[in-house]
């Protein structure tokens, strides 16, 4: 079968639905988060993140040809406002062009695209495994955070990750990161978020993802933004750039927030 891409060849994102029908569905991700159109729900509780603090673990990281992806231990869990518990599986990134002027987040806020976006993919703990959950209608939840680059200092919680991107330059390459603190890799404020029901943002675009997009961004230095955008290559040996999907129609969905 042909390989899907973001913007080149026969199976670019405008064509995904021809091979992956769900990509043409009515609850697709990402979306533009429009502050004027969200439903403020003050009773929406904060997410509960357990096992996110560093336990001195080893985190395999790989270049899967589409992004840099870090495997996460099942001891990391997220409990949503409705009490559903999700088990972490992996985290990965979406980014834009060769400079941070060319942004590449997937979700946009009032039409503004951020430099990059991190996704922590989880599966519903009522299922025995990720593989079972990934095809269940209530199987997945993704915790997302937008990444902003300005003249800040280095975000030292990302130093290990950024410096080891060189070890996964080619698709299929892997490395191991030690002692990540995933909690510290998120914004300080994880209480405020947007949430809505959507899909995977890549083929097969399965419509079984509960999305939680944090309201506060993660800060990177310019050098860190540049390294994220320019360290790893795709299957054509070209630098992986603009690895994000265009925003999709909201259709009849409601985006909820727990902040004003
Ligand atoms: C990334 O985004 C990868 C995919 C992920 C996809 O390209 O990290 O993961 C693997 C295992 O290839 O797909 C099923 C899955 O997690 C879509 O995930 S996303 O909706 O959070 N962007
Ligand atoms: Zn993603």
XYZ file of N, CA and C and ligand atoms in Angstrom:
803
model
N 0.841 -1.207 0.000
C 0.000 0.000 0.000
C 0.874 1.254 0.000
N 0.344 2.380 -0.479
C 1.134 3.609 -0.539
C 1.218 4.249 0.843
N 2.290 5.004 1.060
C 2.522 5.677 2.333
C 1.791 7.021 2.345
N 1.076 7.317 3.415
C 0.467 8.647 3.513
C 1.541 9.692 3.832
N 1.307 10.895 3.371
C 2.204 12.014 3.679
C 1.347 13.209 4.087
N 2.021 14.261 4.568
C 1.294 15.494 4.861
C 1.046 16.308 3.602
N 2.056 16.397 2.715
C 1.893 17.334 1.597
C 2.500 16.919 0.257
N 3.003 15.700 0.150
C 3.625 15.338 -1.120
C 3.114 14.003 -1.642
N 3.177 13.844 -2.950
C 2.858 12.559 -3.544
C 1.363 12.310 -3.649
N 1.025 11.040 -3.894
C -0.353 10.683 -4.230
C -1.273 10.619 -3.018
N -0.698 10.442 -1.829
C -1.549 10.301 -0.642
C -1.267 11.411 0.370
N -1.302 12.671 -0.113
C -1.154 13.813 0.799
C -2.470 14.002 1.568
N -2.476 14.925 2.504
C -3.622 14.983 3.421
C -4.966 15.273 2.749
N -4.960 15.873 1.577
C -6.237 16.099 0.896
C -6.807 14.794 0.337
N -5.966 13.749 0.279
C -6.381 12.478 -0.324
C -6.566 11.342 0.697
N -6.237 11.626 1.964
C -6.261 10.556 2.976
C -7.577 9.769 2.961
N -8.698 10.496 2.819
C -10.002 9.816 2.960
C -10.232 8.790 1.853
N -9.472 8.866 0.753
C -9.641 7.862 -0.301
C -9.179 6.483 0.157
N -8.102 6.447 0.976
C -7.643 5.151 1.501
C -8.109 4.897 2.927
N -8.406 5.998 3.626
C -8.808 5.893 5.033
C -10.116 6.679 5.197
N -11.263 5.996 4.991
C -12.560 6.687 4.955
C -12.840 7.543 6.192
N -12.362 7.118 7.362
C -12.635 7.907 8.572
C -12.083 9.325 8.461
N -11.030 9.522 7.683
C -10.435 10.857 7.548
C -11.421 11.858 6.948
N -12.484 11.351 6.332
C -13.519 12.234 5.802
C -14.734 12.310 6.705
N -14.600 11.881 7.951
C -15.727 11.834 8.883
C -16.126 13.199 9.425
N -17.107 13.198 10.325
C -17.692 14.454 10.814
C -17.188 14.869 12.192
N -16.289 14.081 12.780
C -15.693 14.517 14.064
C -14.171 14.375 14.017
N -13.589 15.078 13.048
C -12.154 14.971 12.819
C -11.359 15.992 13.649
N -10.068 15.688 13.805
C -9.116 16.562 14.494
C -7.943 16.820 13.561
N -7.206 17.928 13.753
C -7.401 18.958 14.773
C -8.504 19.940 14.364
N -8.784 20.900 15.254
C -9.759 21.953 14.969
C -9.189 23.301 15.414
N -9.818 24.358 14.919
C -9.518 25.699 15.429
C -10.333 25.889 16.715
N -9.654 26.207 17.796
C -10.338 26.440 19.077
C -10.700 27.924 19.134
N -11.982 28.210 18.990
C -12.421 29.609 18.931
C -12.962 30.014 20.281
N -12.248 30.936 20.909
C -12.614 31.268 22.283
C -14.046 31.779 22.408
N -14.528 32.447 21.354
C -15.904 32.951 21.397
C -16.943 31.841 21.320
N -16.546 30.702 20.778
C -17.527 29.628 20.552
C -17.437 28.468 21.537
N -16.570 28.594 22.555
C -16.455 27.478 23.493
C -17.554 27.558 24.540
N -17.830 26.432 25.133
C -18.812 26.398 26.217
C -18.078 26.311 27.549
N -18.172 27.399 28.304
C -17.516 27.432 29.609
C -18.291 26.558 30.579
N -17.601 25.609 31.162
C -18.243 24.680 32.091
C -17.439 24.676 33.392
N -17.846 25.556 34.336
C -17.059 25.709 35.574
C -16.999 24.440 36.413
N -17.873 23.490 36.138
C -17.838 22.264 36.950
C -16.882 21.218 36.368
N -16.285 21.544 35.210
C -15.315 20.621 34.607
C -14.058 20.584 35.476
N -13.804 19.432 36.067
C -12.671 19.327 36.995
C -11.336 19.298 36.271
N -10.286 19.601 37.013
C -8.930 19.491 36.467
C -8.633 18.034 36.138
N -7.753 17.827 35.174
C -7.294 16.480 34.868
C -6.426 16.011 36.023
N -6.508 14.727 36.321
C -5.614 14.188 37.348
C -4.507 13.419 36.642
N -3.269 13.874 36.842
C -2.129 13.214 36.197
C -1.336 12.488 37.269
N -1.254 11.170 37.159
C -0.486 10.410 38.151
C 0.659 9.673 37.456
N 1.775 9.553 38.176
C 2.935 8.862 37.611
C 3.655 9.662 36.537
N 3.329 10.932 36.406
C 3.983 11.778 35.402
C 5.342 12.282 35.883
N 5.519 12.339 37.207
C 6.807 12.808 37.735
C 7.878 11.758 37.470
N 9.105 12.216 37.317
C 10.202 11.315 36.992
C 10.355 10.219 38.034
N 10.504 8.989 37.544
C 10.855 7.885 38.442
C 12.153 7.263 37.975
N 12.966 8.080 37.321
C 14.257 7.588 36.846
C 14.163 6.539 35.766
N 13.096 6.570 34.992
C 12.890 5.527 33.988
C 13.692 5.712 32.713
N 13.580 4.726 31.851
C 14.183 4.727 30.519
C 13.050 4.869 29.515
N 13.205 5.795 28.593
C 12.136 6.082 27.631
C 12.658 5.908 26.207
N 12.297 4.812 25.555
C 12.717 4.635 24.167
C 12.124 5.734 23.283
N 12.935 6.250 22.376
C 12.453 7.265 21.439
C 12.811 6.830 20.025
N 11.877 6.989 19.099
C 12.134 6.555 17.736
C 11.660 7.589 16.708
N 12.318 7.582 15.552
C 11.858 8.327 14.386
C 11.002 7.362 13.589
N 9.676 7.589 13.572
C 8.790 6.639 12.876
C 8.508 7.086 11.433
N 9.289 8.048 10.949
C 9.096 8.530 9.587
C 8.114 9.679 9.482
N 7.302 9.858 10.560
C 6.341 10.957 10.575
C 6.607 11.948 11.697
N 7.311 11.504 12.742
C 7.569 12.347 13.914
C 8.583 11.669 14.824
N 8.988 12.375 15.871
C 9.788 11.791 16.945
C 8.819 11.319 18.020
N 8.927 10.062 18.387
C 7.949 9.465 19.300
C 8.631 8.801 20.486
N 8.159 9.129 21.688
C 8.728 8.600 22.925
C 7.732 7.613 23.542
N 8.179 6.385 23.837
C 7.299 5.412 24.510
C 7.184 5.754 25.981
N 5.999 5.603 26.531
C 5.749 5.961 27.928
C 5.327 4.740 28.726
N 5.659 4.712 30.024
C 5.310 3.560 30.856
C 3.831 3.610 31.276
N 3.203 2.435 31.425
C 1.776 2.380 31.781
C 1.487 2.870 33.195
N 2.522 3.171 33.961
C 2.319 3.762 35.284
C 1.872 5.223 35.178
N 2.017 5.805 34.005
C 1.544 7.179 33.787
C 0.073 7.142 33.421
N -0.736 7.848 34.206
C -2.186 7.809 33.973
C -2.817 9.186 34.044
N -3.908 9.326 33.318
C -4.659 10.581 33.325
C -6.119 10.249 33.603
N -6.694 10.937 34.599
C -8.113 10.755 34.863
C -8.860 12.004 34.430
N -9.833 11.821 33.547
C -10.603 12.942 33.012
C -11.668 13.385 34.012
N -12.300 14.517 33.725
C -13.306 15.095 34.613
C -14.465 14.128 34.878
N -14.779 13.279 33.910
C -15.898 12.336 34.086
C -15.481 11.066 34.824
N -14.222 11.014 35.304
C -13.758 9.878 36.086
C -13.111 8.768 35.257
N -13.160 8.882 33.939
C -12.539 7.846 33.102
C -11.017 7.918 33.224
N -10.407 6.746 33.454
C -8.958 6.700 33.591
C -8.311 6.220 32.297
N -7.270 6.924 31.894
C -6.544 6.592 30.671
C -5.080 6.295 30.996
N -4.507 5.316 30.279
C -3.116 4.893 30.484
C -2.259 5.462 29.358
N -1.139 6.077 29.705
C -0.275 6.673 28.694
C 0.391 5.600 27.837
N 0.582 5.942 26.562
C 1.208 5.003 25.622
C 2.479 5.617 25.000
N 2.337 6.821 24.477
C 3.484 7.441 23.801
C 3.245 8.933 23.682
N 4.327 9.663 23.505
C 4.187 11.085 23.185
C 4.971 11.402 21.921
N 4.478 12.380 21.175
C 5.122 12.748 19.916
C 4.817 14.212 19.622
N 5.400 14.700 18.536
C 5.362 16.141 18.265
C 4.914 16.429 16.841
N 4.385 17.613 16.668
C 4.053 18.143 15.343
C 4.724 19.504 15.250
N 5.345 19.806 14.115
C 6.018 21.087 13.977
C 5.984 21.578 12.532
N 6.543 22.762 12.332
C 6.413 23.426 11.036
C 7.686 23.457 10.221
N 8.065 24.655 9.775
C 9.157 24.801 8.811
C 10.513 24.912 9.446
N 11.469 25.328 8.635
C 12.864 25.336 9.072
C 13.153 26.458 10.058
N 12.237 27.402 10.202
C 12.435 28.427 11.226
C 11.138 28.552 12.007
N 11.250 29.089 13.221
C 10.034 29.151 14.039
C 9.036 30.189 13.519
N 9.401 30.921 12.436
C 8.386 31.786 11.801
C 7.347 30.930 11.061
N 7.736 29.685 10.718
C 6.795 28.818 10.026
C 6.262 27.816 11.034
N 5.074 28.138 11.546
C 4.521 27.397 12.675
C 3.949 26.057 12.246
N 3.800 25.154 13.223
C 3.320 23.826 12.866
C 2.512 23.116 13.927
N 1.794 23.883 14.785
C 0.895 23.177 15.704
C -0.278 22.628 14.897
N -0.996 21.672 15.462
C -2.170 21.117 14.790
C -3.411 21.901 15.188
N -3.640 22.033 16.500
C -4.739 22.888 16.944
C -4.310 24.349 16.807
N -5.270 25.186 16.467
C -5.011 26.620 16.430
C -5.968 27.265 17.433
N -5.603 28.442 17.927
C -6.478 29.154 18.852
C -6.857 30.480 18.205
N -8.157 30.651 17.964
C -8.648 31.817 17.217
C -7.828 32.008 15.939
N -7.568 30.924 15.273
C -6.871 30.966 13.986
C -5.359 31.074 14.082
N -4.842 31.228 15.286
C -3.384 31.368 15.448
C -2.730 30.000 15.595
N -1.761 29.746 14.706
C -0.996 28.507 14.781
C 0.245 28.734 15.635
N 0.491 27.821 16.570
C 1.676 27.901 17.416
C 2.850 27.212 16.715
N 4.043 27.385 17.286
C 5.249 26.839 16.657
C 5.186 25.313 16.530
N 4.727 24.658 17.589
C 4.701 23.196 17.596
C 3.655 22.724 18.593
N 3.462 21.409 18.644
C 2.459 20.845 19.563
C 2.933 19.476 20.007
N 2.737 19.179 21.264
C 3.066 17.847 21.780
C 1.764 17.107 22.098
N 1.748 15.817 21.782
C 0.591 14.965 22.062
C 1.004 13.802 22.941
N 0.289 13.615 24.032
C 0.493 12.423 24.858
C -0.724 11.524 24.647
N -0.486 10.408 23.948
C -1.572 9.495 23.582
C -1.812 8.518 24.734
N -3.073 8.399 25.139
C -3.468 7.487 26.215
C -4.586 6.568 25.720
N -4.755 5.437 26.404
C -5.920 4.592 26.105
C -6.718 4.322 27.370
N -8.011 4.106 27.155
C -8.960 3.896 28.249
C -8.586 2.634 29.044
N -8.430 2.797 30.358
C -7.936 1.679 31.177
C -8.946 0.546 31.306
N -10.173 0.767 30.813
C -11.107 -0.361 30.860
C -10.772 -1.421 29.816
N -9.880 -1.098 28.880
C -9.448 -2.080 27.883
C -8.120 -2.705 28.298
N -7.949 -3.982 27.929
C -6.776 -4.750 28.361
C -5.480 -4.249 27.750
N -5.565 -3.666 26.551
C -4.342 -3.221 25.885
C -4.655 -2.053 24.968
N -3.584 -1.352 24.577
C -3.726 -0.279 23.607
C -4.336 -0.810 22.313
N -3.882 -2.005 21.882
C -4.350 -2.543 20.603
C -5.857 -2.768 20.586
N -6.402 -3.193 21.716
C -7.856 -3.372 21.791
C -8.531 -2.005 21.823
N -7.994 -1.099 22.646
C -8.614 0.224 22.823
C -8.633 1.027 21.536
N -7.613 0.847 20.701
C -7.497 1.737 19.540
C -8.637 1.575 18.546
N -9.374 0.477 18.643
C -10.531 0.365 17.746
C -11.861 0.463 18.499
N -11.812 0.785 19.785
C -13.049 0.950 20.557
C -13.536 2.402 20.470
N -14.868 2.605 20.492
C -15.404 3.964 20.306
C -15.000 4.939 21.410
N -14.699 4.428 22.600
C -14.255 5.313 23.690
C -12.824 4.944 24.095
N -12.009 4.583 23.102
C -10.718 3.984 23.392
C -9.586 4.923 23.774
N -9.538 6.122 23.167
C -8.326 6.934 23.300
C -8.579 8.326 23.877
N -7.530 8.884 24.475
C -7.556 10.279 24.908
C -6.180 10.850 24.643
N -6.130 12.064 24.129
C -4.838 12.707 23.904
C -4.778 14.000 24.706
N -3.713 14.124 25.475
C -3.413 15.364 26.185
C -2.453 16.151 25.298
N -2.865 17.360 24.907
C -2.071 18.157 23.968
C -1.632 19.454 24.625
N -0.446 19.918 24.247
C 0.006 21.243 24.679
C 0.683 21.929 23.504
N 0.436 23.217 23.396
C 1.015 24.023 22.330
C 2.387 24.498 22.768
N 3.291 24.625 21.801
C 4.663 25.038 22.100
C 4.920 26.393 21.462
N 5.454 27.294 22.289
C 5.700 28.657 21.862
C 7.194 28.931 21.942
N 7.719 29.661 20.968
C 9.133 30.021 20.974
C 9.239 31.526 21.052
N 10.009 32.011 22.000
C 10.313 33.430 22.065
C 11.707 33.543 22.639
N 12.093 34.742 23.010
C 13.434 34.897 23.547
C 13.492 34.485 25.017
N 13.028 33.301 25.288
C 13.128 32.749 26.632
C 14.446 32.020 26.744
N 14.792 31.691 27.954
C 15.939 30.813 28.142
C 15.560 29.404 27.726
N 16.533 28.534 27.795
C 16.306 27.136 27.467
C 15.298 26.521 28.430
N 14.410 25.677 27.883
C 13.519 24.897 28.728
C 14.279 23.610 29.064
N 14.879 23.586 30.255
C 15.822 22.509 30.571
C 15.127 21.148 30.705
N 13.811 21.144 30.897
C 13.097 19.862 30.971
C 13.086 19.156 29.621
N 13.399 19.886 28.562
C 13.451 19.300 27.222
C 14.876 19.085 26.719
N 15.888 19.391 27.531
C 17.274 19.320 27.043
C 17.660 17.926 26.548
N 17.337 16.901 27.339
C 17.681 15.525 26.957
C 17.022 15.164 25.635
N 15.734 15.421 25.567
C 14.978 15.115 24.348
C 15.593 15.821 23.136
N 15.797 17.126 23.244
C 16.299 17.906 22.107
C 17.691 17.423 21.683
N 18.557 17.189 22.672
C 19.933 16.826 22.293
C 19.989 15.428 21.677
N 19.059 14.550 22.026
C 19.110 13.185 21.465
C 18.345 13.031 20.152
N 17.765 14.114 19.652
C 17.119 14.040 18.332
C 18.153 13.653 17.260
N 19.419 14.050 17.486
C 20.489 13.687 16.546
C 20.654 12.178 16.406
N 20.275 11.431 17.450
C 20.429 9.968 17.418
C 19.330 9.273 16.623
N 18.288 10.010 16.255
C 17.188 9.392 15.489
C 16.972 10.159 14.186
N 18.084 10.573 13.583
C 18.018 11.361 12.356
C 17.271 10.624 11.236
N 17.475 9.313 11.135
C 16.876 8.549 10.033
C 15.675 7.734 10.506
N 14.657 7.599 9.646
C 13.476 6.808 10.013
C 13.869 5.407 10.439
N 13.272 4.929 11.501
C 13.584 3.609 12.019
C 14.626 3.631 13.113
N 15.366 4.733 13.230
C 16.374 4.799 14.298
C 15.710 5.015 15.657
N 16.349 4.448 16.686
C 15.850 4.592 18.059
C 16.973 4.981 18.992
N 16.598 5.543 20.127
C 17.555 5.868 21.176
C 16.792 5.733 22.496
N 17.476 5.896 23.609
C 16.781 5.805 24.897
C 17.050 7.062 25.707
N 15.980 7.702 26.179
C 16.109 8.885 27.026
C 15.983 8.452 28.483
N 16.833 9.013 29.338
C 16.779 8.656 30.758
C 16.176 9.777 31.584
N 15.438 9.380 32.621
C 14.995 10.319 33.652
C 14.160 11.489 33.143
N 13.276 11.251 32.209
C 12.390 12.348 31.804
C 11.391 12.615 32.910
N 11.072 13.876 33.112
C 9.976 14.235 34.000
C 8.864 14.798 33.128
N 7.908 13.931 32.801
C 6.881 14.342 31.829
C 6.013 15.457 32.410
N 5.805 15.437 33.735
C 5.028 16.521 34.327
C 5.696 17.874 34.072
N 7.014 17.898 34.250
C 7.719 19.162 34.042
C 7.836 19.524 32.562
N 7.632 18.578 31.682
C 7.655 18.877 30.243
C 6.338 19.517 29.787
N 5.362 19.546 30.701
C 4.081 20.215 30.416
C 4.129 21.634 30.976
N 3.170 22.495 30.590
C 3.140 23.838 31.184
C 2.916 23.747 32.697
N 3.319 24.802 33.408
C 3.105 24.811 34.845
C 1.625 24.624 35.190
N 0.777 25.343 34.450
C -0.667 25.239 34.685
C -1.263 24.150 33.792
N -1.679 23.055 34.424
C -2.355 22.008 33.648
C -3.837 21.942 34.019
N -4.299 22.948 34.772
C -5.691 22.920 35.223
C -6.670 23.369 34.153
N -6.228 24.289 33.321
C -7.144 24.881 32.345
C -6.963 24.235 30.977
N -8.057 23.804 30.402
C -7.961 23.127 29.104
C -9.234 23.299 28.276
N -9.077 23.014 26.983
C -10.187 22.866 26.050
C -10.420 21.363 25.904
N -11.669 20.921 25.796
C -11.866 19.508 25.488
C -12.997 19.322 24.484
N -12.836 18.315 23.664
C -13.856 17.991 22.656
C -13.602 16.569 22.152
N -14.589 16.024 21.469
C -14.483 14.667 20.926
C -14.057 14.726 19.467
N -12.947 14.063 19.169
C -12.412 14.118 17.815
C -11.804 12.807 17.379
N -10.686 12.912 16.666
C -10.104 11.745 15.999
C -8.585 11.774 16.120
N -7.951 10.699 15.662
C -6.516 10.752 15.386
C -6.297 11.782 14.287
N -5.184 12.492 14.332
C -4.903 13.504 13.310
C -4.085 12.941 12.144
N -3.818 11.645 12.159
C -3.163 10.976 11.029
C -4.016 9.775 10.641
N -3.826 9.260 9.415
C -4.489 7.999 9.074
C -4.219 6.952 10.144
N -5.209 6.138 10.540
C -6.539 6.001 9.925
C -7.588 7.015 10.402
N -7.209 8.072 11.146
C -8.135 9.137 11.551
C -9.330 8.605 12.346
N -9.103 7.537 13.115
C -10.176 6.904 13.898
C -10.878 7.924 14.796
N -12.210 7.894 14.788
C -12.986 8.904 15.531
C -13.298 8.410 16.942
N -12.249 8.209 17.710
C -12.437 7.692 19.072
C -11.509 8.378 20.073
N -11.207 9.649 19.815
C -10.242 10.345 20.664
C -10.911 11.475 21.437
N -10.768 11.431 22.750
C -11.211 12.516 23.618
C -10.000 13.453 23.748
N -10.151 14.673 23.251
C -9.021 15.611 23.225
C -9.042 16.557 24.412
N -7.870 16.780 24.996
C -7.677 17.760 26.066
C -6.500 18.642 25.660
N -6.788 19.869 25.281
C -5.735 20.783 24.833
C -5.505 21.812 25.937
N -4.321 21.806 26.508
C -4.035 22.708 27.627
C -4.061 24.156 27.158
N -4.577 25.027 28.039
C -4.707 26.445 27.682
C -3.370 27.174 27.741
N -2.458 26.739 28.621
C -1.148 27.390 28.726
C -0.153 26.715 27.800
N 0.691 27.503 27.150
C 1.693 26.892 26.265
C 2.949 26.448 27.008
N 3.728 25.607 26.317
C 5.080 25.240 26.759
C 6.035 26.218 26.086
N 7.042 26.685 26.802
C 8.012 27.634 26.237
C 9.305 26.930 25.844
N 9.755 27.188 24.634
C 11.065 26.731 24.154
C 11.920 27.956 23.843
N 13.228 27.799 23.938
C 14.122 28.839 23.420
C 14.125 28.746 21.887
N 14.612 29.793 21.231
C 14.696 29.751 19.763
C 15.548 28.594 19.289
N 16.675 28.358 19.991
C 17.574 27.264 19.588
C 16.859 25.919 19.700
N 16.065 25.746 20.746
C 15.335 24.483 20.906
C 14.291 24.303 19.812
N 13.605 25.398 19.474
C 12.626 25.335 18.389
C 13.302 24.936 17.093
N 14.447 25.542 16.839
C 15.176 25.258 15.598
C 15.603 23.803 15.536
N 16.117 23.277 16.664
C 16.576 21.885 16.681
C 15.407 20.915 16.494
N 14.275 21.211 17.120
C 13.098 20.347 16.934
C 12.740 20.286 15.449
N 12.791 21.432 14.782
C 12.332 21.528 13.392
C 13.331 20.996 12.373
N 14.589 20.833 12.764
C 15.613 20.537 11.752
C 16.481 19.319 12.014
N 16.136 18.493 12.992
C 17.026 17.389 13.348
C 16.708 16.072 12.672
N 15.456 15.854 12.286
C 15.160 14.497 11.818
C 14.604 14.475 10.391
N 14.875 13.352 9.714
C 14.594 13.219 8.281
C 13.453 12.233 8.033
N 12.828 12.377 6.863
C 11.766 11.446 6.470
C 12.332 10.336 5.575
N 11.441 9.539 5.014
C 11.875 8.399 4.194
C 12.592 8.823 2.914
N 12.387 10.070 2.475
C 13.101 10.577 1.298
C 14.405 11.273 1.684
N 14.822 11.109 2.952
C 16.012 11.796 3.454
C 15.887 13.311 3.406
N 14.647 13.803 3.468
C 14.431 15.246 3.550
C 14.039 15.589 4.983
N 14.465 16.766 5.448
C 14.123 17.185 6.806
C 12.606 17.176 6.970
N 12.132 16.558 8.059
C 10.689 16.486 8.332
C 10.178 17.878 8.685
N 9.434 18.469 7.766
C 8.886 19.802 7.988
C 7.376 19.803 7.776
N 6.718 20.726 8.471
C 5.268 20.900 8.298
C 4.510 19.594 8.479
N 4.784 18.938 9.612
C 4.140 17.671 9.908
C 2.909 17.911 10.780
N 1.955 18.612 10.183
C 0.690 18.838 10.879
C -0.453 18.743 9.881
N -1.635 18.402 10.394
C -2.839 18.334 9.577
C -3.580 19.657 9.661
N -4.185 20.073 8.562
C -5.021 21.279 8.553
C -6.201 21.108 9.523
N -6.708 22.223 10.043
C -7.857 22.123 10.946
C -9.089 21.653 10.168
N -9.928 20.930 10.870
C -11.091 20.257 10.303
C -12.388 20.922 10.783
N -13.486 20.743 10.047
C -14.744 21.376 10.460
C -15.221 20.878 11.823
N -15.754 21.814 12.618
C -16.288 21.449 13.941
C -17.589 20.667 13.796
N -18.338 20.955 12.738
C -19.661 20.342 12.526
C -20.533 20.578 13.755
N -21.218 19.546 14.248
C -22.166 19.799 15.351
C -21.534 19.660 16.732
N -20.201 19.754 16.822
C -19.565 19.496 18.121
C -19.470 20.745 18.980
N -19.286 20.507 20.283
C -19.105 21.599 21.234
C -17.727 21.439 21.876
N -16.992 22.541 21.957
C -15.724 22.546 22.687
C -16.001 23.103 24.072
N -15.639 22.336 25.091
C -15.835 22.795 26.465
C -14.524 23.329 27.038
N -14.613 24.299 27.932
C -13.429 24.759 28.669
C -13.792 24.891 30.142
N -12.773 24.901 30.972
C -13.004 25.132 32.401
C -12.302 26.414 32.854
N -12.142 27.358 31.925
C -11.544 28.658 32.276
C -12.218 29.728 31.433
N -12.107 30.990 31.898
C -12.726 32.094 31.150
C -11.668 32.961 30.498
C 1.951 10.327 15.048
O 0.570 10.641 15.298
C 2.431 9.016 15.650
C 1.362 7.922 15.609
C 0.010 8.451 16.024
C -0.380 9.595 15.148
O 2.224 10.265 13.659
O 2.962 9.181 16.929
O 1.680 6.851 16.468
C 2.219 5.727 15.947
C 2.279 4.575 16.871
O 2.633 5.696 14.801
O -0.952 7.416 15.862
C -2.328 5.645 16.595
C -1.427 6.772 16.938
O -1.181 7.079 18.087
C -1.776 10.138 15.475
O -1.857 10.510 16.828
S -2.435 11.898 17.201
O -3.823 11.924 16.803
O -2.223 12.065 18.605
N -1.687 13.011 16.382
Zn -0.191 13.949 17.220
